[in-house]
Amino acid sequence: QVQLAESGGGLVQAGGSLTLACVASRNIFTSNVMRWYRQAPGKPRESREFGAALWSEGMMNFADFAKGRFTLSREDAKNTVYLQMKDLTPEDTAVYYCTQDVIDDSPQGYTEVWGQGTLVTVSS
């Protein structure tokens, strides 16, 4: 079973930058879709991802609030994807989760594997 682990969260001032890492237990980021979600304090986790990448097709998409501020990169040697965030605002305060679709024998043919999340707090 593939496992994902996010790290890099912490406290940052508004206007600052932060890079989150999503590390997989094996190299799975070269194919299939990976996504990022977030959950603000006291709110349910957003049902739609704010960022997604399909590396095999060279595709990367972000929600409007993240465009121009967030980007993704990959380091295959470390089985790691990085979410680089800049110009952070207090509204970006949330637990950030990465997920990866992993092909398996489930009825739909794949499982979206989740990490445990990492908390980002942006102070004003």
PDB file of C-alpha atoms in Angstrom:
ATOM      1  CA  GLN A   1       0.000   0.000   0.000  1.00  0.00           C
ATOM      2  CA  VAL A   2       1.396   3.350  -1.035  1.00  0.00           C
ATOM      3  CA  GLN A   3       1.721   5.930   1.705  1.00  0.00           C
ATOM      4  CA  LEU A   4       1.974   9.697   1.417  1.00  0.00           C
ATOM      5  CA  ALA A   5       3.325  12.100   3.998  1.00  0.00           C
ATOM      6  CA  GLU A   6       3.148  15.879   3.889  1.00  0.00           C
ATOM      7  CA  SER A   7       5.588  18.119   5.681  1.00  0.00           C
ATOM      8  CA  GLY A   8       6.758  21.688   5.689  1.00  0.00           C
ATOM      9  CA  GLY A   9       3.800  23.334   7.312  1.00  0.00           C
ATOM     10  CA  GLY A  10       4.249  25.970   9.961  1.00  0.00           C
ATOM     11  CA  LEU A  11       3.693  29.571  10.885  1.00  0.00           C
ATOM     12  CA  VAL A  12       4.432  32.263   8.323  1.00  0.00           C
ATOM     13  CA  GLN A  13       3.625  35.947   8.150  1.00  0.00           C
ATOM     14  CA  ALA A  14       1.273  37.339   5.566  1.00  0.00           C
ATOM     15  CA  GLY A  15       3.105  37.981   2.338  1.00  0.00           C
ATOM     16  CA  GLY A  16       5.560  35.223   3.059  1.00  0.00           C
ATOM     17  CA  SER A  17       6.313  31.979   1.304  1.00  0.00           C
ATOM     18  CA  LEU A  18       6.279  28.337   2.265  1.00  0.00           C
ATOM     19  CA  THR A  19       7.087  25.091   0.519  1.00  0.00           C
ATOM     20  CA  LEU A  20       5.265  21.911   1.415  1.00  0.00           C
ATOM     21  CA  ALA A  21       6.567  18.465   0.558  1.00  0.00           C
ATOM     22  CA  CYS A  22       4.559  15.367  -0.271  1.00  0.00           C
ATOM     23  CA  VAL A  23       6.694  12.254   0.031  1.00  0.00           C
ATOM     24  CA  ALA A  24       5.545   8.899  -1.309  1.00  0.00           C
ATOM     25  CA  SER A  25       6.664   5.520  -0.052  1.00  0.00           C
ATOM     26  CA  ARG A  26       7.581   4.647  -3.630  1.00  0.00           C
ATOM     27  CA  ASN A  27       7.831   6.397  -6.961  1.00  0.00           C
ATOM     28  CA  ILE A  28       4.226   6.987  -8.000  1.00  0.00           C
ATOM     29  CA  PHE A  29       4.249  10.575  -9.178  1.00  0.00           C
ATOM     30  CA  THR A  30       5.270   9.881 -12.740  1.00  0.00           C
ATOM     31  CA  SER A  31       1.829   8.765 -13.777  1.00  0.00           C
ATOM     32  CA  ASN A  32      -1.782   9.332 -12.814  1.00  0.00           C
ATOM     33  CA  VAL A  33      -3.214  12.370 -11.150  1.00  0.00           C
ATOM     34  CA  MET A  34      -2.007  13.942  -7.948  1.00  0.00           C
ATOM     35  CA  ARG A  35      -4.056  16.576  -6.157  1.00  0.00           C
ATOM     36  CA  TRP A  36      -3.842  19.024  -3.288  1.00  0.00           C
ATOM     37  CA  TYR A  37      -6.724  19.869  -0.995  1.00  0.00           C
ATOM     38  CA  ARG A  38      -6.998  22.032   2.059  1.00  0.00           C
ATOM     39  CA  GLN A  39      -9.170  22.363   5.106  1.00  0.00           C
ATOM     40  CA  ALA A  40      -9.502  25.661   6.904  1.00  0.00           C
ATOM     41  CA  PRO A  41      -9.879  25.657  10.702  1.00  0.00           C
ATOM     42  CA  GLY A  42     -13.435  24.919  11.773  1.00  0.00           C
ATOM     43  CA  LYS A  43     -14.550  24.167   8.232  1.00  0.00           C
ATOM     44  CA  PRO A  44     -15.044  20.910   6.346  1.00  0.00           C
ATOM     45  CA  ARG A  45     -12.343  19.879   3.958  1.00  0.00           C
ATOM     46  CA  GLU A  46     -12.906  21.405   0.560  1.00  0.00           C
ATOM     47  CA  SER A  47     -14.448  18.809  -1.713  1.00  0.00           C
ATOM     48  CA  ARG A  48     -12.586  20.004  -4.774  1.00  0.00           C
ATOM     49  CA  GLU A  49      -8.870  20.103  -5.109  1.00  0.00           C
ATOM     50  CA  PHE A  50      -7.168  23.459  -5.475  1.00  0.00           C
ATOM     51  CA  GLY A  51      -4.262  22.014  -7.386  1.00  0.00           C
ATOM     52  CA  ALA A  52      -3.718  19.010  -9.605  1.00  0.00           C
ATOM     53  CA  ALA A  53      -0.989  17.623 -11.785  1.00  0.00           C
ATOM     54  CA  LEU A  54      -0.771  14.900 -14.388  1.00  0.00           C
ATOM     55  CA  TRP A  55       2.951  14.721 -14.863  1.00  0.00           C
ATOM     56  CA  SER A  56       2.883  12.246 -17.728  1.00  0.00           C
ATOM     57  CA  GLU A  57       0.940  14.796 -19.788  1.00  0.00           C
ATOM     58  CA  GLY A  58       2.770  17.828 -18.488  1.00  0.00           C
ATOM     59  CA  MET A  59      -0.483  19.198 -17.087  1.00  0.00           C
ATOM     60  CA  MET A  60      -0.900  21.309 -13.988  1.00  0.00           C
ATOM     61  CA  ASN A  61      -4.006  23.198 -12.902  1.00  0.00           C
ATOM     62  CA  PHE A  62      -4.851  25.429  -9.985  1.00  0.00           C
ATOM     63  CA  ALA A  63      -7.963  27.035  -8.625  1.00  0.00           C
ATOM     64  CA  ASP A  64      -8.214  30.748  -9.287  1.00  0.00           C
ATOM     65  CA  PHE A  65      -7.066  31.737  -5.803  1.00  0.00           C
ATOM     66  CA  ALA A  66      -3.873  29.737  -6.246  1.00  0.00           C
ATOM     67  CA  LYS A  67      -2.955  30.722  -9.794  1.00  0.00           C
ATOM     68  CA  GLY A  68       0.174  32.798  -9.899  1.00  0.00           C
ATOM     69  CA  ARG A  69       0.928  32.106  -6.235  1.00  0.00           C
ATOM     70  CA  PHE A  70       1.203  28.311  -6.005  1.00  0.00           C
ATOM     71  CA  THR A  71       3.213  25.945  -8.127  1.00  0.00           C
ATOM     72  CA  LEU A  72       4.194  22.296  -8.105  1.00  0.00           C
ATOM     73  CA  SER A  73       7.507  20.618  -8.777  1.00  0.00           C
ATOM     74  CA  ARG A  74       8.753  17.078  -8.548  1.00  0.00           C
ATOM     75  CA  GLU A  75      11.966  15.422  -7.374  1.00  0.00           C
ATOM     76  CA  ASP A  76      11.831  11.815  -8.518  1.00  0.00           C
ATOM     77  CA  ALA A  77      15.000  10.754  -6.716  1.00  0.00           C
ATOM     78  CA  LYS A  78      13.224  11.528  -3.447  1.00  0.00           C
ATOM     79  CA  ASN A  79       9.722  10.422  -4.491  1.00  0.00           C
ATOM     80  CA  THR A  80       8.663  13.926  -3.561  1.00  0.00           C
ATOM     81  CA  VAL A  81       6.388  16.585  -4.924  1.00  0.00           C
ATOM     82  CA  TYR A  82       6.708  20.144  -3.657  1.00  0.00           C
ATOM     83  CA  LEU A  83       3.941  22.708  -3.361  1.00  0.00           C
ATOM     84  CA  GLN A  84       5.553  26.119  -3.428  1.00  0.00           C
ATOM     85  CA  MET A  85       3.360  28.895  -2.094  1.00  0.00           C
ATOM     86  CA  LYS A  86       4.026  32.625  -2.071  1.00  0.00           C
ATOM     87  CA  ASP A  87       2.186  35.823  -1.183  1.00  0.00           C
ATOM     88  CA  LEU A  88       0.366  33.958   1.525  1.00  0.00           C
ATOM     89  CA  THR A  89      -2.590  35.532   3.286  1.00  0.00           C
ATOM     90  CA  PRO A  90      -4.432  34.584   6.481  1.00  0.00           C
ATOM     91  CA  GLU A  91      -7.101  33.042   4.246  1.00  0.00           C
ATOM     92  CA  ASP A  92      -4.544  30.423   3.240  1.00  0.00           C
ATOM     93  CA  THR A  93      -4.458  29.112   6.792  1.00  0.00           C
ATOM     94  CA  ALA A  94      -5.465  25.463   6.567  1.00  0.00           C
ATOM     95  CA  VAL A  95      -4.349  21.876   6.758  1.00  0.00           C
ATOM     96  CA  TYR A  96      -2.953  20.946   3.365  1.00  0.00           C
ATOM     97  CA  TYR A  97      -3.309  17.438   1.973  1.00  0.00           C
ATOM     98  CA  CYS A  98      -1.749  15.761  -1.020  1.00  0.00           C
ATOM     99  CA  THR A  99      -3.306  12.798  -2.761  1.00  0.00           C
ATOM    100  CA  GLN A 100      -2.285  10.479  -5.557  1.00  0.00           C
ATOM    101  CA  ASP A 101      -4.375   8.139  -7.678  1.00  0.00           C
ATOM    102  CA  VAL A 102      -2.864   4.669  -7.480  1.00  0.00           C
ATOM    103  CA  ILE A 103      -3.893   1.922  -9.863  1.00  0.00           C
ATOM    104  CA  ASP A 104      -5.247  -1.114  -8.045  1.00  0.00           C
ATOM    105  CA  ASP A 105      -7.871  -3.853  -8.173  1.00  0.00           C
ATOM    106  CA  SER A 106     -10.680  -1.739  -6.732  1.00  0.00           C
ATOM    107  CA  PRO A 107     -13.945  -1.530  -8.721  1.00  0.00           C
ATOM    108  CA  GLN A 108     -13.027   1.867 -10.199  1.00  0.00           C
ATOM    109  CA  GLY A 109      -9.523   0.706 -11.003  1.00  0.00           C
ATOM    110  CA  TYR A 110      -7.703   3.134  -8.739  1.00  0.00           C
ATOM    111  CA  THR A 111      -7.646   4.497  -5.216  1.00  0.00           C
ATOM    112  CA  GLU A 112      -6.993   8.088  -4.240  1.00  0.00           C
ATOM    113  CA  VAL A 113      -4.402   7.765  -1.515  1.00  0.00           C
ATOM    114  CA  TRP A 114      -4.239  10.593   1.046  1.00  0.00           C
ATOM    115  CA  GLY A 115      -1.525  11.936   3.247  1.00  0.00           C
ATOM    116  CA  GLN A 116      -2.134  12.956   6.854  1.00  0.00           C
ATOM    117  CA  GLY A 117      -1.937  16.669   6.132  1.00  0.00           C
ATOM    118  CA  THR A 118       0.277  19.481   7.311  1.00  0.00           C
ATOM    119  CA  LEU A 119      -0.916  22.684   8.972  1.00  0.00           C
ATOM    120  CA  VAL A 120      -0.095  26.055   7.483  1.00  0.00           C
ATOM    121  CA  THR A 121      -0.835  29.100   9.617  1.00  0.00           C
ATOM    122  CA  VAL A 122      -0.521  32.554   8.105  1.00  0.00           C
ATOM    123  CA  SER A 123      -0.477  35.411  10.582  1.00  0.00           C
ATOM    124  CA  SER A 124      -1.624  38.908   9.719  1.00  0.00           C
TER     125      SER A 124
END
